mmCIF file of C-alpha atoms in Angstrom:
data_model
loop_
_atom_site.group_PDB
_atom_site.id
_atom_site.type_symbol
_atom_site.label_atom_id
_atom_site.label_comp_id
_atom_site.label_asym_id
_atom_site.label_seq_id
_atom_site.Cartn_x
_atom_site.Cartn_y
_atom_site.Cartn_z
ATOM 1 C CA MET A 26 8.554 12.671 -19.777
ATOM 2 C CA THR A 27 6.988 15.835 -17.715
ATOM 3 C CA ARG A 28 9.835 17.228 -15.461
ATOM 4 C CA VAL A 29 8.394 18.880 -12.344
ATOM 5 C CA ALA A 30 8.664 20.361 -9.347
ATOM 6 C CA ALA A 31 7.475 19.776 -5.966
ATOM 7 C CA VAL A 32 8.204 21.169 -2.907
ATOM 8 C CA ASP A 33 6.671 20.136 0.389
ATOM 9 C CA CYS A 34 6.489 23.212 3.409
ATOM 10 C CA GLY A 35 5.821 21.522 6.235
ATOM 11 C CA THR A 36 5.530 23.065 10.081
ATOM 12 C CA ASN A 37 9.082 21.630 10.835
ATOM 13 C CA SER A 38 11.664 20.884 7.173
ATOM 14 C CA ILE A 39 10.643 22.446 3.525
ATOM 15 C CA ARG A 40 11.610 20.251 0.766
ATOM 16 C CA LEU A 41 11.868 20.082 -3.192
ATOM 17 C CA LEU A 42 11.469 17.148 -5.339
ATOM 18 C CA VAL A 43 13.045 17.749 -9.411
ATOM 19 C CA ALA A 44 11.731 14.987 -11.651
ATOM 20 C CA ASP A 45 10.823 13.559 -14.596
ATOM 21 C CA ILE A 46 7.102 11.066 -14.777
ATOM 22 C CA ASP A 47 6.317 8.986 -16.897
ATOM 23 C CA ALA A 48 2.876 10.033 -18.254
ATOM 24 C CA GLY A 49 2.231 7.126 -20.098
ATOM 25 C CA THR A 50 3.797 4.387 -16.667
ATOM 26 C CA GLY A 51 3.025 7.459 -13.990
ATOM 27 C CA GLU A 52 7.523 6.306 -13.185
ATOM 28 C CA LEU A 53 8.757 8.899 -11.382
ATOM 29 C CA THR A 54 13.236 9.235 -12.142
ATOM 30 C CA ASP A 55 14.642 11.746 -9.320
ATOM 31 C CA LEU A 56 16.871 14.415 -10.222
ATOM 32 C CA ASP A 57 17.128 16.060 -7.463
ATOM 33 C CA ARG A 58 15.872 15.241 -3.985
ATOM 34 C CA ARG A 59 16.222 17.986 -0.731
ATOM 35 C CA MET A 60 15.780 19.426 2.757
ATOM 36 C CA ARG A 61 16.284 21.879 4.838
ATOM 37 C CA ILE A 62 14.821 22.189 8.579
ATOM 38 C CA VAL A 63 13.179 25.915 8.310
ATOM 39 C CA ARG A 64 11.432 25.497 11.484
ATOM 40 C CA LEU A 65 8.401 27.285 9.726
ATOM 41 C CA GLY A 66 6.017 26.254 12.412
ATOM 42 C CA GLN A 67 8.004 28.321 15.737
ATOM 43 C CA GLY A 68 6.039 29.260 18.390
ATOM 44 C CA VAL A 69 2.295 28.930 15.821
ATOM 45 C CA ASP A 70 0.731 26.977 18.494
ATOM 46 C CA ARG A 71 1.469 29.477 20.854
ATOM 47 C CA THR A 72 0.769 32.697 18.880
ATOM 48 C CA GLY A 73 -0.843 31.982 15.985
ATOM 49 C CA ARG A 74 1.323 33.897 13.754
ATOM 50 C CA LEU A 75 4.751 32.529 11.740
ATOM 51 C CA ALA A 76 7.621 33.834 13.379
ATOM 52 C CA PRO A 77 9.577 36.693 11.465
ATOM 53 C CA GLU A 78 13.008 34.598 11.746
ATOM 54 C CA ALA A 79 10.878 31.565 10.494
ATOM 55 C CA LEU A 80 9.609 32.933 7.639
ATOM 56 C CA GLU A 81 13.050 34.261 6.849
ATOM 57 C CA ARG A 82 14.654 31.026 6.972
ATOM 58 C CA THR A 83 11.754 28.873 4.751
ATOM 59 C CA PHE A 84 12.124 32.105 2.186
ATOM 60 C CA ALA A 85 16.162 31.150 2.599
ATOM 61 C CA ALA A 86 15.487 27.813 1.206
ATOM 62 C CA CYS A 87 13.306 28.725 -1.327
ATOM 63 C CA ARG A 88 16.000 31.064 -2.562
ATOM 64 C CA GLU A 89 17.992 27.834 -2.925
ATOM 65 C CA TYR A 90 14.961 25.682 -4.395
ATOM 66 C CA ALA A 91 14.971 28.767 -6.966
ATOM 67 C CA ALA A 92 17.975 28.164 -7.609
ATOM 68 C CA VAL A 93 17.850 23.945 -8.238
ATOM 69 C CA ILE A 94 13.915 24.885 -10.646
ATOM 70 C CA ALA A 95 16.037 26.669 -12.760
ATOM 71 C CA LYS A 96 19.457 25.205 -13.943
ATOM 72 C CA HIS A 97 16.861 21.953 -14.268
ATOM 73 C CA ALA A 98 14.347 23.666 -16.549
ATOM 74 C CA VAL A 99 11.180 22.285 -15.275
ATOM 75 C CA GLU A 100 8.127 22.990 -16.967
ATOM 76 C CA ARG A 101 5.613 23.091 -13.887
ATOM 77 C CA ILE A 102 5.572 23.427 -10.310
ATOM 78 C CA ARG A 103 3.120 22.830 -7.696
ATOM 79 C CA PHE A 104 4.598 24.077 -3.830
ATOM 80 C CA VAL A 105 2.382 22.385 -1.098
ATOM 81 C CA ALA A 106 2.090 24.034 1.760
ATOM 82 C CA THR A 107 0.874 22.053 5.109
ATOM 83 C CA SER A 108 0.165 22.615 9.138
ATOM 84 C CA ALA A 109 1.618 25.755 9.614
ATOM 85 C CA SER A 110 0.579 27.850 7.172
ATOM 86 C CA ARG A 111 -3.213 26.360 8.005
ATOM 87 C CA ASP A 112 -2.940 27.645 11.148
ATOM 88 C CA ALA A 113 -0.799 30.904 11.292
ATOM 89 C CA GLU A 114 -3.123 34.108 10.837
ATOM 90 C CA ASN A 115 0.048 35.980 8.814
ATOM 91 C CA ARG A 116 -0.508 33.251 6.565
ATOM 92 C CA ASP A 117 -0.807 36.360 3.532
ATOM 93 C CA GLU A 118 3.029 37.252 4.037
ATOM 94 C CA PHE A 119 4.693 34.203 2.821
ATOM 95 C CA VAL A 120 2.205 33.312 0.382
ATOM 96 C CA ARG A 121 3.329 36.652 -0.769
ATOM 97 C CA GLY A 122 7.104 35.290 -0.372
ATOM 98 C CA VAL A 123 6.735 32.501 -1.707
ATOM 99 C CA LEU A 124 5.277 33.575 -4.821
ATOM 100 C CA ASP A 125 7.850 36.215 -5.058
ATOM 101 C CA ILE A 126 10.633 33.990 -4.968
ATOM 102 C CA LEU A 127 9.294 30.556 -7.042
ATOM 103 C CA GLY A 128 6.840 32.430 -8.743
ATOM 104 C CA VAL A 129 3.876 30.218 -7.828
ATOM 105 C CA GLU A 130 1.949 30.644 -5.407
ATOM 106 C CA PRO A 131 1.454 28.026 -2.735
ATOM 107 C CA GLU A 132 -1.151 25.953 -2.188
ATOM 108 C CA VAL A 133 -2.311 25.669 1.796
ATOM 109 C CA VAL A 134 -4.023 22.467 1.303
ATOM 110 C CA THR A 135 -7.044 21.146 3.746
ATOM 111 C CA GLY A 136 -5.901 17.736 5.829
ATOM 112 C CA ASP A 137 -7.706 16.081 2.945
ATOM 113 C CA GLU A 138 -5.666 17.038 0.807
ATOM 114 C CA GLU A 139 -2.723 16.524 3.154
ATOM 115 C CA ALA A 140 -3.434 12.670 3.620
ATOM 116 C CA ALA A 141 -4.761 11.985 0.095
ATOM 117 C CA LEU A 142 -0.809 13.802 -1.520
ATOM 118 C CA SER A 143 0.785 11.448 1.167
ATOM 119 C CA PHE A 144 -1.185 8.083 0.443
ATOM 120 C CA THR A 145 -0.780 8.792 -2.752
ATOM 121 C CA GLY A 146 3.221 9.343 -2.360
ATOM 122 C CA ALA A 147 3.582 6.442 -0.618
ATOM 123 C CA THR A 148 1.623 3.809 -2.623
ATOM 124 C CA SER A 149 2.742 3.982 -5.613
ATOM 125 C CA GLU A 150 5.647 1.743 -5.506
ATOM 126 C CA LEU A 151 5.605 -0.083 -2.603
ATOM 127 C CA ALA A 152 2.668 -3.035 -4.459
ATOM 128 C CA VAL A 153 1.075 -2.843 -1.211
ATOM 129 C CA ARG A 154 -1.963 -5.365 -2.726
ATOM 130 C CA ASP A 155 -3.369 -5.357 1.056
ATOM 131 C CA SER A 156 -5.747 -2.579 2.623
ATOM 132 C CA CYS A 157 -2.891 -0.169 4.490
ATOM 133 C CA LEU A 158 -3.227 2.098 6.521
ATOM 134 C CA VAL A 159 -0.508 5.061 5.675
ATOM 135 C CA VAL A 160 0.115 7.688 8.494
ATOM 136 C CA ASP A 161 2.705 10.790 8.467
ATOM 137 C CA ILE A 162 3.762 12.295 11.618
ATOM 138 C CA GLY A 163 4.601 15.608 10.537
ATOM 139 C CA GLY A 164 5.772 18.991 12.775
ATOM 140 C CA GLY A 165 2.255 20.378 13.402
ATOM 141 C CA SER A 166 -0.132 17.537 12.567
ATOM 142 C CA THR A 167 -0.802 13.890 11.296
ATOM 143 C CA GLU A 168 -2.235 12.302 8.316
ATOM 144 C CA PHE A 169 -4.554 8.851 8.934
ATOM 145 C CA VAL A 170 -4.959 7.188 5.707
ATOM 146 C CA VAL A 171 -6.554 3.646 4.869
ATOM 147 C CA GLY A 172 -6.577 2.855 1.193
ATOM 148 C CA ASP A 173 -5.415 -0.272 -0.920
ATOM 149 C CA ASP A 174 -5.673 1.447 -5.160
ATOM 150 C CA ARG A 175 -6.838 3.997 -4.261
ATOM 151 C CA VAL A 176 -8.408 5.846 -0.558
ATOM 152 C CA ARG A 177 -11.089 5.065 1.280
ATOM 153 C CA ALA A 178 -10.826 7.259 4.132
ATOM 154 C CA GLY A 179 -8.881 10.165 5.578
ATOM 155 C CA ARG A 180 -8.126 12.499 8.490
ATOM 156 C CA SER A 181 -5.872 14.365 9.984
ATOM 157 C CA VAL A 182 -5.160 16.202 13.465
ATOM 158 C CA ASP A 183 -3.411 18.132 14.644
ATOM 159 C CA ILE A 184 -0.411 16.597 16.370
ATOM 160 C CA GLY A 185 3.094 16.977 15.346
ATOM 161 C CA CYS A 186 6.186 15.920 17.183
ATOM 162 C CA VAL A 187 7.159 19.881 16.938
ATOM 163 C CA ARG A 188 3.395 20.778 17.752
ATOM 164 C CA LEU A 189 3.890 18.333 20.745
ATOM 165 C CA THR A 190 7.779 19.463 21.804
ATOM 166 C CA GLU A 191 6.621 23.081 22.409
ATOM 167 C CA ARG A 192 3.228 22.859 23.948
ATOM 168 C CA HIS A 193 4.194 20.198 26.520
ATOM 169 C CA LEU A 194 8.290 20.605 26.663
ATOM 170 C CA LEU A 195 8.942 24.170 26.215
ATOM 171 C CA HIS A 196 8.860 26.903 28.998
ATOM 172 C CA ASP A 197 9.659 30.431 28.994
ATOM 173 C CA GLY A 198 12.241 29.600 26.391
ATOM 174 C CA VAL A 199 13.894 26.761 27.655
ATOM 175 C CA LEU A 200 13.033 22.494 26.393
ATOM 176 C CA SER A 201 12.937 19.715 28.828
ATOM 177 C CA ASP A 202 15.912 17.411 28.956
ATOM 178 C CA PRO A 203 14.287 15.238 29.106
ATOM 179 C CA PRO A 204 11.469 15.256 29.469
ATOM 180 C CA THR A 205 9.352 14.025 32.532
ATOM 181 C CA ALA A 206 7.010 11.662 33.369
ATOM 182 C CA ALA A 207 4.600 13.738 34.159
ATOM 183 C CA GLU A 208 5.008 15.534 30.863
ATOM 184 C CA VAL A 209 4.958 12.525 28.316
ATOM 185 C CA ALA A 210 2.061 11.651 29.749
ATOM 186 C CA ALA A 211 0.437 14.701 28.725
ATOM 187 C CA MET A 212 1.639 14.467 25.526
ATOM 188 C CA ARG A 213 0.223 10.832 25.536
ATOM 189 C CA ALA A 214 -2.839 12.028 26.533
ATOM 190 C CA ASP A 215 -2.975 14.869 23.531
ATOM 191 C CA ILE A 216 -1.869 11.901 21.387
ATOM 192 C CA GLU A 217 -4.937 9.508 22.549
ATOM 193 C CA ALA A 218 -7.297 11.972 22.282
ATOM 194 C CA ALA A 219 -6.309 12.764 18.457
ATOM 195 C CA LEU A 220 -6.851 8.919 17.699
ATOM 196 C CA ASP A 221 -9.799 8.684 18.654
ATOM 197 C CA LEU A 222 -10.623 11.686 16.576
ATOM 198 C CA ALA A 223 -8.910 9.388 13.726
ATOM 199 C CA GLY A 224 -10.114 6.935 14.318
ATOM 200 C CA GLU A 225 -13.787 8.600 13.638
ATOM 201 C CA THR A 226 -13.659 8.646 10.403
ATOM 202 C CA VAL A 227 -10.509 6.213 9.274
ATOM 203 C CA PRO A 228 -10.740 2.486 10.716
ATOM 204 C CA LEU A 229 -7.545 2.583 12.224
ATOM 205 C CA ALA A 230 -7.062 -1.036 13.573
ATOM 206 C CA GLU A 231 -8.620 -2.590 9.838
ATOM 207 C CA PRO A 232 -5.690 -2.833 7.665
ATOM 208 C CA ARG A 233 -3.443 -5.355 7.461
ATOM 209 C CA THR A 234 -0.442 -3.059 7.038
ATOM 210 C CA LEU A 235 1.071 -0.302 8.459
ATOM 211 C CA VAL A 236 2.844 2.389 6.603
ATOM 212 C CA GLY A 237 5.445 5.544 8.253
ATOM 213 C CA LEU A 238 6.360 8.095 6.801
ATOM 214 C CA ALA A 239 8.200 11.672 7.259
ATOM 215 C CA GLY A 240 11.652 12.128 9.558
ATOM 216 C CA SER A 241 9.997 11.400 12.463
ATOM 217 C CA VAL A 242 9.641 7.864 11.114
ATOM 218 C CA THR A 243 12.361 7.439 8.953
ATOM 219 C CA THR A 244 14.721 8.216 12.056
ATOM 220 C CA VAL A 245 13.405 5.738 14.315
ATOM 221 C CA ALA A 246 14.070 3.258 11.625
ATOM 222 C CA GLY A 247 17.397 4.374 11.189
ATOM 223 C CA ILE A 248 18.430 4.314 15.008
ATOM 224 C CA ALA A 249 17.241 0.567 14.736
ATOM 225 C CA LEU A 250 19.321 -0.718 11.588
ATOM 226 C CA ASP A 251 21.966 0.739 13.219
ATOM 227 C CA LEU A 252 23.218 2.740 10.395
ATOM 228 C CA PRO A 253 26.663 4.912 10.547
ATOM 229 C CA ALA A 254 25.052 7.152 8.623
ATOM 230 C CA TYR A 255 21.706 8.619 7.698
ATOM 231 C CA ASP A 256 21.529 5.678 4.515
ATOM 232 C CA SER A 257 17.865 6.510 2.578
ATOM 233 C CA ALA A 258 18.180 3.834 0.500
ATOM 234 C CA ALA A 259 18.544 1.399 3.154
ATOM 235 C CA ILE A 260 15.551 3.096 5.563
ATOM 236 C CA HIS A 261 13.171 2.781 2.261
ATOM 237 C CA ARG A 262 10.974 0.078 2.797
ATOM 238 C CA SER A 263 12.824 -1.489 5.919
ATOM 239 C CA ARG A 264 10.627 -3.041 8.094
ATOM 240 C CA VAL A 265 10.472 -2.235 11.891
ATOM 241 C CA PRO A 266 8.796 -4.695 14.719
ATOM 242 C CA PHE A 267 6.859 -3.240 17.594
ATOM 243 C CA ALA A 268 9.231 -4.261 20.213
ATOM 244 C CA ARG A 269 11.442 -2.234 18.679
ATOM 245 C CA VAL A 270 9.654 1.150 18.221
ATOM 246 C CA LYS A 271 9.347 1.311 21.234
ATOM 247 C CA GLU A 272 12.696 0.688 22.352
ATOM 248 C CA ILE A 273 14.029 3.076 20.828
ATOM 249 C CA THR A 274 10.726 5.583 22.533
ATOM 250 C CA GLU A 275 12.313 5.170 25.788
ATOM 251 C CA ARG A 276 15.434 5.303 24.454
ATOM 252 C CA LEU A 277 15.116 8.721 22.563
ATOM 253 C CA LEU A 278 12.450 9.823 25.735
ATOM 254 C CA HIS A 279 15.279 9.585 27.994
ATOM 255 C CA ALA A 280 17.419 10.878 26.752
ATOM 256 C CA THR A 281 19.592 14.088 27.010
ATOM 257 C CA HIS A 282 20.079 16.749 24.387
ATOM 258 C CA ASP A 283 23.500 15.825 23.644
ATOM 259 C CA GLU A 284 22.632 12.194 23.632
ATOM 260 C CA ARG A 285 19.738 12.001 20.606
ATOM 261 C CA ALA A 286 22.555 14.757 18.820
ATOM 262 C CA ALA A 287 25.079 11.802 18.954
ATOM 263 C CA ILE A 288 23.201 9.410 17.087
ATOM 264 C CA PRO A 289 24.516 9.028 13.921
ATOM 265 C CA VAL A 290 21.237 9.189 11.736
ATOM 266 C CA MET A 291 19.701 12.373 13.250
ATOM 267 C CA HIS A 292 19.217 15.157 11.732
ATOM 268 C CA GLU A 293 20.041 18.251 13.807
ATOM 269 C CA GLY A 294 17.123 19.290 13.698
ATOM 270 C CA ARG A 295 15.449 16.918 14.993
ATOM 271 C CA VAL A 296 17.407 16.366 18.500
ATOM 272 C CA ASP A 297 14.722 18.124 19.953
ATOM 273 C CA VAL A 298 11.777 17.196 18.839
ATOM 274 C CA ILE A 299 11.955 13.301 18.011
ATOM 275 C CA GLY A 300 11.324 12.389 20.934
ATOM 276 C CA ALA A 301 7.416 13.830 20.510
ATOM 277 C CA GLY A 302 7.463 12.095 16.978
ATOM 278 C CA SER A 303 8.498 8.732 17.899
ATOM 279 C CA LEU A 304 5.771 8.684 20.902
ATOM 280 C CA ILE A 305 3.641 9.235 17.953
ATOM 281 C CA LEU A 306 4.283 6.691 16.639
ATOM 282 C CA LEU A 307 4.334 4.238 19.154
ATOM 283 C CA ALA A 308 1.100 5.162 20.411
ATOM 284 C CA ILE A 309 -0.652 5.057 16.859
ATOM 285 C CA MET A 310 0.855 1.242 16.525
ATOM 286 C CA GLU A 311 -0.676 0.188 20.291
ATOM 287 C CA ARG A 312 -4.082 1.436 18.704
ATOM 288 C CA THR A 313 -3.958 -0.397 15.440
ATOM 289 C CA GLY A 314 -2.121 -3.489 17.302
ATOM 290 C CA ALA A 315 0.196 -3.556 14.102
ATOM 291 C CA ALA A 316 3.311 -5.785 15.010
ATOM 292 C CA GLU A 317 5.613 -3.383 12.693
ATOM 293 C CA VAL A 318 5.750 -0.287 11.049
ATOM 294 C CA VAL A 319 6.714 -0.130 6.839
ATOM 295 C CA VAL A 320 8.706 2.790 6.254
ATOM 296 C CA SER A 321 8.656 4.210 3.076
ATOM 297 C CA GLU A 322 10.949 7.188 1.990
ATOM 298 C CA HIS A 323 8.422 8.328 -0.385
ATOM 299 C CA ASP A 324 5.680 10.599 0.674
ATOM 300 C CA ILE A 325 4.031 13.978 0.435
ATOM 301 C CA LEU A 326 6.465 14.953 -2.132
ATOM 302 C CA ASP A 327 6.251 12.403 -4.050
ATOM 303 C CA GLY A 328 2.617 12.495 -4.223
ATOM 304 C CA ILE A 329 3.236 16.070 -5.563
ATOM 305 C CA ALA A 330 5.367 15.051 -7.801
ATOM 306 C CA HIS A 331 2.433 12.565 -9.637
ATOM 307 C CA SER A 332 -0.716 15.587 -9.453
ATOM 308 C CA VAL A 333 1.388 17.602 -11.296
ATOM 309 C CA ALA A 334 2.592 15.096 -14.204
ATOM 310 C CA HIS A 335 -1.240 14.005 -14.145
ATOM 311 C CA GLY A 336 -3.174 16.823 -14.268
ATOM 312 C CA VAL A 337 -4.170 17.357 -10.875
ATOM 313 C CA ALA A 338 -3.213 20.599 -9.974
ATOM 314 C CA ALA A 339 -4.112 24.322 -11.140
ATOM 315 C CA ASP A 340 -2.488 25.646 -14.002
ATOM 316 C CA LEU A 341 -0.330 27.306 -11.876
ATOM 317 C CA ARG A 342 -3.131 30.295 -11.108
ATOM 318 C CA GLY A 343 -1.684 33.785 -12.799
ATOM 319 C CA ALA A 344 1.362 34.921 -11.345
ATOM 320 C CA ALA A 345 2.276 31.239 -11.201
ATOM 321 C CA ARG A 346 3.186 30.792 -15.164
ATOM 322 C CA ARG A 347 5.892 33.070 -15.047
ATOM 323 C CA ALA A 348 9.253 31.210 -14.599
ATOM 324 C CA PRO A 349 11.543 31.195 -11.076
ATOM 325 C CA ARG A 350 13.939 33.891 -10.387
ATOM 326 C CA GLU A 351 17.629 32.070 -9.789
ATOM 327 C CA THR A 352 18.798 34.610 -6.222
ATOM 328 C CA SER A 353 21.428 34.642 -4.454
#
């Protein structure tokens, strides 16, 4: 058994998984799995820089995670940073802060690497036998990967729930609530253009199974299941028909902030961006002709953990060899 820690730092959230992985079977046993909404990508689409307050929120979460990692005596750590930190001019400031707190240098992975990690995490225990399309709808980007027992094609495109919300629904710091028909149409145009781009590399309509990952998809699934509270076990492996996704998307896009916040499964950090996230999912299902989406709670975070256990990650690159220190 190898005890690993995986950190996935995206545009909207930062997540930690501490797990034991059996090197022989690849079976992953969770010891601690948690998420914090930090909105690292706040304003990046507009300014090209990580905001000081967004960096501090992220570093506060890293301090919390450092204590958890130290408590579990983790053997190896991999920290993967995705869309927002790829795009930011001042990403070196982010790298230095993470290295100081966690003792590991964040890897700002390419979109293709992100897509492959998402596919591994999503499919390692889903037992999908046919070719499948895995879509990971993040805050700043969405990854599309087609494969069966291996990845055959992948592409990351710059559409995500935070990026679209800030680009089209935020005006002088005020969020449209709910968005106008013109604003929804503008988001839809961006999504369709991104799907055209993804389709140049990935055969979107070819696979028989659509697998959806990340918070926008799992939140839609929780609403579809009419859960009284967010329940990861109930959501994992659930199947949401196209008609239900369309109904929920229309509901979210016509709802006010307070109405969205009152939905039992809604995380407070997703209230303002869930409309854009659900619209991305709906557009993907329309483009691919998918009758349903299979929802996975296992995603890039699990893929990162598997990569550490199987030696895909570099050997923690110099300073990353030291253990993270506990911080208050």
